[in-house]
Amino acid sequence: MSRLTDTNVAIAHEIIARYPRPKSALIPLLHLSQEQNGYVTDDAMKHIAELVGVTPAEVLGTASFYEMFKFEPVGKYVINICGTMSCALMGSEELLHHAEHRLGVKAGGTTADGMFTIEHAECQAACTEAPCLQVNYRYRFRMTTQQLDVLIDDLAAGKLAEEIPPHGTLARVRQHIPADRSVGAVPPEAPGQEPVWMNGKAAL
Amino acid sequence: MTGTYAHAAGFYAGDRPKIVTSRFEYADSHTLERYLATDGYKGLRAALSRSAADVHEEVKNATVLGRGGAGFPAGTKWGLMPQGNFPRYLVVNGDESEPGTYKDRLLMERDPHQLIEGCLIACYAAGLTRCFLYIRGEMATAQERVAAALNEAYAAGYVGRNILGSNFSVDIVLHWGAGAYVVGEETALIESLEGNRGMPRLKPPYFPAAIGLYGQPTIVNNVETLANLPWLARNGAEAYTAIGTKTSPGTRMVAVSGHVKRPGVYEIVNGTTTFRDLLYGDEFCQGIRNGNKLKAFVPGGGSAPWFLPDQLDLPFEASQVGPAGSMLGSGAIMVMDETTDIPHAALTLTRFYAHESCGKCTPCREGGTWLERILTRIVEGNGTDADLEQLIEVGTSICPGDFPHASSERLGLTAVPFPYKMTTICFVGPSAYAPVNSALTLFPEEFESRVTKRNRIPVTAVGGE
């Protein structure tokens, strides 16, 4: 049951239609499947291959390059603790050790109850707010070990459910291009002409 | 203080010229309503009332330098496309992941309409028929804000077919990644956008302007570069070049992190602001934490060779920073005070690049990992003096010849100018070696004191002559 649902298939078709070649939709569709199931399942990859018109091996080939895609179940909350220079200078290693002790798993591991996965992450682009971490790609800045404890307690108690959706969901707003406004995607092979506004006449 | 926007205060302190961060002070800066109330989409109107060639000329005259790292002027880049070959694409590089850098994320989260307007102006001026806005996978809020802004802009007639009732039509498609630093390299970005593994393409061709997305002419521009265009279209090239210097006009966003009193992302005047202004100035970082002494700093993102206090008076000007042994890169400074363990600090960067190697080029795939492992051994106290030679040998196989480094009065070193030679397609490999080389060259004593000296006794010496 881990193929894409009918609702998600409709979304998938909308996404595919935006690209001149369907394979470009692979990463967005893999995210869609991860949003649905919490991780990327084999069935979902086969389904995506059908939708996009490539082989399942090509889908896996692409998916396995990117570290946000998980091929086994992970925790409901994936906590990424940054370990690159700016965060390390401000004490992120202590934060990671604390998380490992507190949750009883090493970086890369998932707690037995399936609630938490902790990861040693690389630079998350919040360097002036070091040490920083992300929970399901939602930031927490200038973290201390005490704040980390509170965060874990709050997550476990379901207090942050509104702000932080379960692992797999990224943006909760999807782009929608209205049909009457869309220019539409044409295959790159189609003989293209110079756009009309380039012929020297002012556009407005 | 934790929370998404707890760090805003520093950005708009002082009355410096603000080209791209002018709306950051508003809590609703990401909405169309606020954007329209603050000159929003006026640049687009101004551009559409002129010919595309005119607008292109204006951008060329303003010398808008690329803000992604290489500093190539945007107007010139647009001119590299072959004539008569359509469709042409614009790919927006929002895959910001260089250690120490974040400005594109803020520009996308705080002022998405400014970026959208910039994309439209670029597409109009360069005759680009479709725009793909590629946002880094880990930036969920940025994706959300840009998606919402695009939906607003489509509904209001700013994007899509016959924009503002003119004959100019272009779609902007939001695309997002899934976690790979190397995808920030423009040809890798294109591979990723085609649905492939994000590995850089062989060069030549050196610019995707000739052969890019789906083999068609493609312009890849950084988010901050495009965010400059609405202001430029409203105020003109003359006003733009009146800020900063002739070779580095306008402003740029710089993130200063590490051991400073007030880390933050600041929009500074290009070309004239010095590192000392930024690190010690009252309106910027206000000095080193706890009154400590500055030990070293990384001037242009994790890939840049390090600078010492000796280099503090250099301005943000590529033509001066290059000969001094480093680069301005992506506008990110990481500051280390006197308490910093230098080999350990270097490891936190080398580990990043070793981890992010895509595996295409052997010197980077193997070399990066070797550098990381040897450095880890040294930091953990298990290194020997042979390891120091090995680090240099591995580094030299990625970057043959003298690697750029700063001058040091203390060590009597003269600078080796940027750039380096490289045996890899892209800059990930050399970037793994940059922190190692800087640390070894500028702080040799911290390695010497860390490793076990081993005097090898030749076999023939046993029993003696």
Coordinates of N, CA, C and O in Angstrom, one line a residue, chain A residues 12-140:
Chain A
A12 N 0.9 14.7 -8.6 CA 2.1 14.3 -9.4 C 1.9 14.7 -10.8 O 2.9 15.2 -11.4
H13 N 0.7 14.5 -11.4 CA 0.5 14.8 -12.8 C 0.7 16.3 -13.0 O 1.2 16.8 -14.0
E14 N 0.2 17.1 -12.0 CA 0.3 18.6 -12.1 C 1.8 19.0 -12.1 O 2.2 19.9 -12.8
I15 N 2.6 18.3 -11.2 CA 4.0 18.6 -11.1 C 4.7 18.3 -12.4 O 5.4 19.1 -13.0
I16 N 4.4 17.1 -13.0 CA 5.1 16.6 -14.2 C 4.9 17.5 -15.3 O 5.8 17.8 -16.1
A17 N 3.6 18.0 -15.4 CA 3.2 18.9 -16.5 C 4.0 20.2 -16.6 O 4.1 20.9 -17.7
R18 N 4.7 20.6 -15.5 CA 5.4 21.8 -15.5 C 6.8 21.7 -16.2 O 7.4 22.8 -16.5
Y19 N 7.3 20.5 -16.4 CA 8.6 20.3 -16.9 C 8.6 20.0 -18.4 O 7.8 19.2 -18.8
P20 N 9.6 20.5 -19.1 CA 9.7 20.1 -20.5 C 10.0 18.6 -20.7 O 9.6 18.0 -21.7
R21 N 10.6 18.0 -19.8 CA 10.8 16.5 -19.8 C 10.4 16.0 -18.4 O 10.8 16.5 -17.4
P22 N 9.5 14.9 -18.4 CA 9.0 14.4 -17.2 C 10.0 14.0 -16.1 O 9.7 14.1 -15.0
K23 N 11.2 13.5 -16.6 CA 12.1 13.0 -15.6 C 12.5 14.1 -14.6 O 12.9 13.8 -13.5
S24 N 12.4 15.3 -15.0 CA 12.8 16.5 -14.1 C 11.9 16.4 -12.8 O 12.3 17.0 -11.8
A25 N 10.8 15.8 -12.9 CA 9.9 15.8 -11.7 C 10.3 14.7 -10.7 O 9.7 14.6 -9.6
L26 N 11.3 14.0 -11.0 CA 11.7 12.9 -10.1 C 11.9 13.3 -8.6 O 11.3 12.7 -7.7
I27 N 12.7 14.3 -8.4 CA 12.9 14.7 -7.0 C 11.7 15.2 -6.3 O 11.3 14.7 -5.2
P28 N 10.9 16.1 -6.9 CA 9.6 16.5 -6.2 C 8.7 15.3 -6.0 O 8.0 15.2 -4.9
L29 N 8.6 14.3 -6.9 CA 7.8 13.2 -6.7 C 8.3 12.2 -5.6 O 7.5 11.7 -4.8
L30 N 9.6 12.1 -5.5 CA 10.2 11.3 -4.4 C 9.8 12.0 -3.1 O 9.5 11.3 -2.1
H31 N 9.9 13.3 -3.0 CA 9.5 14.0 -1.8 C 8.0 13.8 -1.5 O 7.6 13.6 -0.3
L32 N 7.2 13.8 -2.5 CA 5.8 13.5 -2.3 C 5.5 12.1 -1.7 O 4.7 12.0 -0.8
S33 N 6.2 11.2 -2.2 CA 6.1 9.8 -1.7 C 6.6 9.7 -0.2 O 6.0 9.1 0.6
Q34 N 7.7 10.5 0.0 CA 8.2 10.5 1.4 C 7.3 11.2 2.4 O 7.1 10.8 3.5
E35 N 6.6 12.2 1.8 CA 5.6 12.9 2.6 C 4.4 11.9 3.0 O 3.9 12.0 4.1
Q36 N 4.1 11.1 2.0 CA 3.0 10.2 2.2 C 3.3 9.0 3.2 O 2.5 8.7 4.1
N37 N 4.5 8.5 3.1 CA 4.9 7.3 3.8 C 5.9 7.5 4.9 O 6.2 6.5 5.6
G38 N 6.5 8.7 5.0 CA 7.6 8.9 6.0 C 8.9 8.5 5.5 O 10.0 8.9 6.0
Y39 N 9.0 7.6 4.4 CA 10.2 7.3 3.8 C 9.9 6.8 2.4 O 8.7 6.7 2.0
V40 N 10.9 6.6 1.5 CA 10.7 6.2 0.1 C 10.7 4.7 0.0 O 11.7 4.0 0.2
T41 N 9.5 4.2 -0.3 CA 9.4 2.7 -0.4 C 9.7 2.2 -1.8 O 9.7 3.0 -2.7
D42 N 10.0 0.9 -1.9 CA 10.2 0.3 -3.2 C 9.0 0.5 -4.1 O 9.1 0.8 -5.3
D43 N 7.8 0.2 -3.6 CA 6.6 0.3 -4.4 C 6.4 1.8 -4.9 O 6.0 2.0 -6.0
A44 N 6.7 2.7 -4.0 CA 6.6 4.1 -4.5 C 7.5 4.4 -5.6 O 7.1 5.1 -6.6
M45 N 8.7 3.9 -5.5 CA 9.7 4.2 -6.6 C 9.2 3.5 -7.9 O 9.4 4.1 -9.0
K46 N 8.6 2.3 -7.8 CA 8.1 1.7 -9.0 C 7.0 2.5 -9.6 O 6.9 2.7 -10.8
H47 N 6.1 3.0 -8.7 CA 5.0 3.8 -9.2 C 5.5 5.1 -9.8 O 5.0 5.5 -10.9
I48 N 6.5 5.8 -9.2 CA 7.0 7.0 -9.8 C 7.6 6.7 -11.1 O 7.5 7.5 -12.1
A49 N 8.3 5.6 -11.3 CA 8.9 5.2 -12.6 C 7.8 5.1 -13.6 O 8.0 5.6 -14.8
E50 N 6.7 4.5 -13.3 CA 5.5 4.5 -14.2 C 5.1 5.9 -14.6 O 4.8 6.2 -15.8
L51 N 4.9 6.7 -13.6 CA 4.4 8.0 -13.9 C 5.3 8.9 -14.7 O 4.8 9.7 -15.5
V52 N 6.6 8.7 -14.5 CA 7.6 9.6 -15.2 C 8.0 9.0 -16.5 O 8.6 9.7 -17.4
G53 N 7.9 7.6 -16.6 CA 8.3 7.0 -17.9 C 9.8 6.6 -17.9 O 10.4 6.7 -18.9
V54 N 10.3 6.3 -16.7 CA 11.7 5.7 -16.7 C 11.7 4.4 -15.9 O 10.6 4.0 -15.5
T55 N 12.8 3.7 -15.8 CA 12.8 2.4 -15.1 C 12.9 2.7 -13.6 O 13.4 3.7 -13.2
P56 N 12.5 1.7 -12.8 CA 12.6 1.8 -11.3 C 14.1 2.0 -10.9 O 14.4 2.7 -10.0
A57 N 15.0 1.4 -11.7 CA 16.4 1.5 -11.4 C 16.9 2.9 -11.5 O 17.7 3.4 -10.8
E58 N 16.3 3.6 -12.6 CA 16.7 5.0 -12.7 C 16.2 5.9 -11.6 O 16.9 6.8 -11.1
V59 N 15.0 5.5 -11.1 CA 14.5 6.3 -9.9 C 15.4 6.1 -8.7 O 15.8 7.0 -8.1
L60 N 15.7 4.8 -8.5 CA 16.6 4.6 -7.3 C 18.0 5.2 -7.5 O 18.6 5.7 -6.6
G61 N 18.5 5.2 -8.8 CA 19.7 5.8 -9.1 C 19.8 7.2 -8.7 O 20.7 7.7 -8.1
T62 N 18.7 7.9 -9.0 CA 18.7 9.4 -8.7 C 18.4 9.5 -7.2 O 19.2 10.2 -6.5
A63 N 17.5 8.8 -6.6 CA 17.1 9.0 -5.2 C 18.3 8.7 -4.3 O 18.4 9.4 -3.3
S64 N 19.1 7.7 -4.6 CA 20.1 7.3 -3.7 C 21.3 8.3 -3.6 O 22.1 8.2 -2.7
F65 N 21.3 9.3 -4.5 CA 22.3 10.3 -4.5 C 22.0 11.3 -3.4 O 23.0 11.9 -2.9
Y66 N 20.8 11.5 -3.0 CA 20.4 12.6 -2.2 C 20.1 12.1 -0.8 O 19.2 11.2 -0.6
E67 N 20.7 12.8 0.2 CA 20.6 12.2 1.5 C 19.3 12.5 2.3 O 19.1 11.9 3.3
M68 N 18.5 13.4 1.7 CA 17.2 13.6 2.4 C 16.2 12.4 2.2 O 15.3 12.3 2.9
F69 N 16.5 11.6 1.2 CA 15.6 10.4 1.0 C 16.1 9.3 1.8 O 17.2 8.9 1.8
K70 N 15.1 8.7 2.5 CA 15.4 7.6 3.4 C 14.7 6.3 2.8 O 13.6 6.4 2.4
F71 N 15.4 5.2 2.8 CA 14.9 4.0 2.2 C 14.4 3.0 3.2 O 14.0 1.9 2.9
E72 N 14.5 3.4 4.5 CA 14.0 2.6 5.6 C 13.2 3.5 6.5 O 13.5 4.7 6.5
P73 N 12.3 3.0 7.3 CA 11.6 3.9 8.2 C 12.5 4.6 9.1 O 13.5 4.1 9.6
V74 N 12.2 5.9 9.4 CA 13.0 6.7 10.3 C 12.0 7.2 11.4 O 10.8 7.0 11.3
G75 N 12.5 7.9 12.4 CA 11.7 8.4 13.4 C 10.6 9.4 12.9 O 10.8 10.0 11.8
K76 N 9.6 9.6 13.7 CA 8.6 10.6 13.3 C 9.3 12.0 13.3 O 8.9 12.8 12.4
Y77 N 10.3 12.2 14.1 CA 11.0 13.4 14.1 C 12.5 13.1 13.9 O 13.1 12.4 14.6
V78 N 13.0 13.7 12.8 CA 14.4 13.5 12.5 C 15.1 14.8 12.9 O 14.8 15.9 12.5
I79 N 16.0 14.6 13.9 CA 16.7 15.8 14.5 C 18.1 15.8 13.8 O 18.9 14.9 14.0
N80 N 18.4 16.8 13.0 CA 19.7 17.0 12.4 C 20.5 18.1 13.2 O 20.1 19.2 13.2
I81 N 21.6 17.6 13.8 CA 22.4 18.5 14.5 C 23.6 18.9 13.7 O 24.4 18.0 13.2
C82 N 23.8 20.2 13.4 CA 24.9 20.6 12.5 C 26.2 20.4 13.1 O 26.4 20.7 14.3
G83 N 27.2 20.0 12.4 CA 28.5 19.7 12.9 C 29.6 20.5 12.1 O 30.8 20.2 12.3
T84 N 29.2 21.4 11.2 CA 30.2 22.1 10.4 C 30.8 23.3 11.2 O 30.2 23.6 12.2
M85 N 31.8 23.9 10.6 CA 32.6 24.8 11.4 C 31.9 25.8 12.3 O 32.2 25.8 13.5
S86 N 31.0 26.6 11.8 CA 30.4 27.7 12.7 C 29.7 27.1 13.9 O 29.8 27.6 15.0
C87 N 29.0 26.0 13.7 CA 28.3 25.3 14.8 C 29.3 24.6 15.7 O 29.1 24.7 16.9
A88 N 30.3 24.0 15.1 CA 31.3 23.3 15.9 C 32.0 24.3 16.8 O 32.3 24.0 18.0
L89 N 32.3 25.5 16.3 CA 33.0 26.5 17.0 C 32.2 26.9 18.3 O 32.7 27.3 19.3
M90 N 30.9 26.8 18.1 CA 30.0 27.2 19.2 C 29.4 26.1 20.0 O 28.5 26.3 20.8
G91 N 30.0 24.9 19.8 CA 29.7 23.8 20.8 C 28.7 22.8 20.3 O 28.0 22.2 21.1
S92 N 28.6 22.6 19.0 CA 27.6 21.6 18.5 C 27.9 20.1 18.8 O 27.0 19.3 18.9
E93 N 29.2 19.9 19.0 CA 29.6 18.5 19.3 C 29.0 18.0 20.7 O 28.5 16.9 20.8
E94 N 29.0 19.0 21.6 CA 28.4 18.7 22.9 C 26.9 18.4 22.8 O 26.4 17.5 23.4
L95 N 26.3 19.2 21.9 CA 24.9 19.0 21.7 C 24.6 17.6 21.1 O 23.6 17.0 21.6
L96 N 25.4 17.2 20.2 CA 25.2 15.9 19.6 C 25.4 14.8 20.6 O 24.6 13.8 20.8
H97 N 26.4 14.9 21.4 CA 26.7 13.9 22.4 C 25.5 13.8 23.4 O 25.1 12.8 23.9
H98 N 25.0 15.0 23.8 CA 23.9 15.1 24.7 C 22.7 14.4 24.2 O 22.0 13.6 24.9
A99 N 22.4 14.6 22.9 CA 21.3 14.0 22.3 C 21.4 12.5 22.2 O 20.5 11.7 22.5
E100 N 22.7 12.0 21.9 CA 22.9 10.6 21.9 C 22.7 9.9 23.2 O 22.0 8.9 23.3
H101 N 23.1 10.6 24.3 CA 22.9 10.1 25.7 C 21.5 10.1 26.0 O 20.9 9.1 26.6
R102 N 20.8 11.2 25.8 CA 19.5 11.4 26.2 C 18.5 10.4 25.5 O 17.6 9.8 26.1
L103 N 18.8 10.1 24.2 CA 17.9 9.2 23.5 C 18.4 7.8 23.4 O 17.7 6.9 23.0
G104 N 19.6 7.6 23.8 CA 20.2 6.2 23.9 C 20.5 5.6 22.5 O 20.5 4.4 22.3
V105 N 20.6 6.5 21.5 CA 21.0 6.0 20.2 C 22.2 6.8 19.7 O 22.4 8.0 20.1
K106 N 23.0 6.2 18.8 CA 24.1 7.0 18.2 C 23.6 7.8 17.0 O 22.5 7.5 16.5
A107 N 24.4 8.8 16.6 CA 24.0 9.5 15.4 C 23.7 8.6 14.2 O 24.5 7.6 14.0
G108 N 22.6 8.8 13.5 CA 22.2 7.9 12.5 C 21.1 6.8 12.9 O 20.5 6.2 12.1
G109 N 21.0 6.7 14.3 CA 20.1 5.7 14.8 C 18.7 6.3 15.1 O 18.5 7.5 15.2
T110 N 17.7 5.3 15.3 CA 16.3 5.7 15.6 C 16.0 5.0 16.9 O 16.3 3.9 17.2
T111 N 15.2 5.8 17.8 CA 14.8 5.2 19.0 C 13.8 4.1 18.8 O 13.1 4.0 17.8
A112 N 13.8 3.1 19.8 CA 13.0 1.9 19.6 C 11.5 2.2 19.4 O 10.8 1.5 18.7
D113 N 11.0 3.3 20.0 CA 9.6 3.7 19.9 C 9.3 4.4 18.5 O 8.1 4.7 18.3
G114 N 10.3 4.5 17.7 CA 10.1 5.1 16.4 C 9.8 6.6 16.4 O 9.3 7.2 15.4
M115 N 10.1 7.3 17.5 CA 9.8 8.7 17.6 C 10.9 9.6 17.1 O 10.7 10.6 16.4
F116 N 12.2 9.2 17.4 CA 13.3 10.1 17.1 C 14.4 9.4 16.3 O 14.8 8.3 16.6
T117 N 14.9 10.1 15.3 CA 16.2 9.8 14.7 C 17.1 10.9 14.9 O 16.7 12.1 14.7
I118 N 18.3 10.7 15.2 CA 19.3 11.8 15.3 C 20.4 11.6 14.3 O 20.8 10.5 14.0
E119 N 20.7 12.7 13.7 CA 21.8 12.7 12.6 C 22.8 13.8 12.8 O 22.4 14.9 13.3
H120 N 24.0 13.5 12.5 CA 25.1 14.5 12.4 C 24.9 15.1 11.0 O 25.1 14.4 10.0
A121 N 24.5 16.4 11.0 CA 24.2 17.0 9.7 C 25.4 17.9 9.3 O 26.2 18.3 10.2
E122 N 25.4 18.3 8.1 CA 26.4 19.3 7.6 C 25.7 20.6 7.4 O 24.4 20.6 7.4
C123 N 26.4 21.6 7.2 CA 26.0 23.0 7.3 C 24.5 23.2 6.8 O 24.1 22.9 5.7
Q124 N 23.7 23.8 7.7 CA 22.3 24.0 7.4 C 21.9 25.5 7.1 O 20.7 25.8 7.1
A125 N 22.9 26.3 6.9 CA 22.7 27.7 6.5 C 22.0 28.5 7.6 O 20.9 29.1 7.3
A126 N 22.5 28.4 8.8 CA 22.0 29.3 9.9 C 23.2 29.6 10.8 O 23.1 29.5 12.0
C127 N 24.4 29.8 10.1 CA 25.7 29.8 10.8 C 25.8 30.9 11.9 O 26.6 30.7 12.8
T128 N 25.1 32.0 11.7 CA 25.3 33.0 12.7 C 24.4 32.7 14.0 O 24.5 33.4 15.0
E129 N 23.6 31.7 13.9 CA 22.7 31.3 15.0 C 23.2 30.0 15.6 O 22.4 29.1 16.0
A130 N 24.5 29.7 15.6 CA 25.1 28.5 16.0 C 25.1 28.3 17.5 O 25.1 29.3 18.2
P131 N 25.0 27.1 18.0 CA 24.8 25.9 17.3 C 23.3 25.7 16.9 O 22.4 26.0 17.7
C132 N 23.1 25.3 15.7 CA 21.7 25.1 15.3 C 21.3 23.7 14.9 O 22.2 22.8 14.8
L133 N 20.1 23.4 14.9 CA 19.6 22.1 14.5 C 18.3 22.2 13.8 O 17.7 23.3 13.8
Q134 N 17.9 21.2 13.1 CA 16.6 21.1 12.4 C 15.9 19.9 12.9 O 16.5 18.8 13.0
V135 N 14.6 20.1 13.2 CA 13.7 18.9 13.4 C 12.8 18.9 12.2 O 12.0 19.8 11.9
N136 N 12.9 17.8 11.4 CA 12.1 17.7 10.2 C 12.3 18.9 9.3 O 11.3 19.4 8.8
Y137 N 13.5 19.5 9.3 CA 13.9 20.6 8.5 C 13.2 21.9 9.0 O 13.1 22.9 8.3
R138 N 12.8 22.0 10.3 CA 12.4 23.2 10.9 C 13.5 23.6 11.9 O 13.9 22.8 12.8
Y139 N 13.9 24.9 11.8 CA 15.1 25.3 12.6 C 14.9 25.5 14.1 O 13.8 25.9 14.5
R140 N 15.9 25.2 14.8 CA 16.0 25.7 16.2 C 17.4 26.3 16.4 O 18.4 25.7 16.0

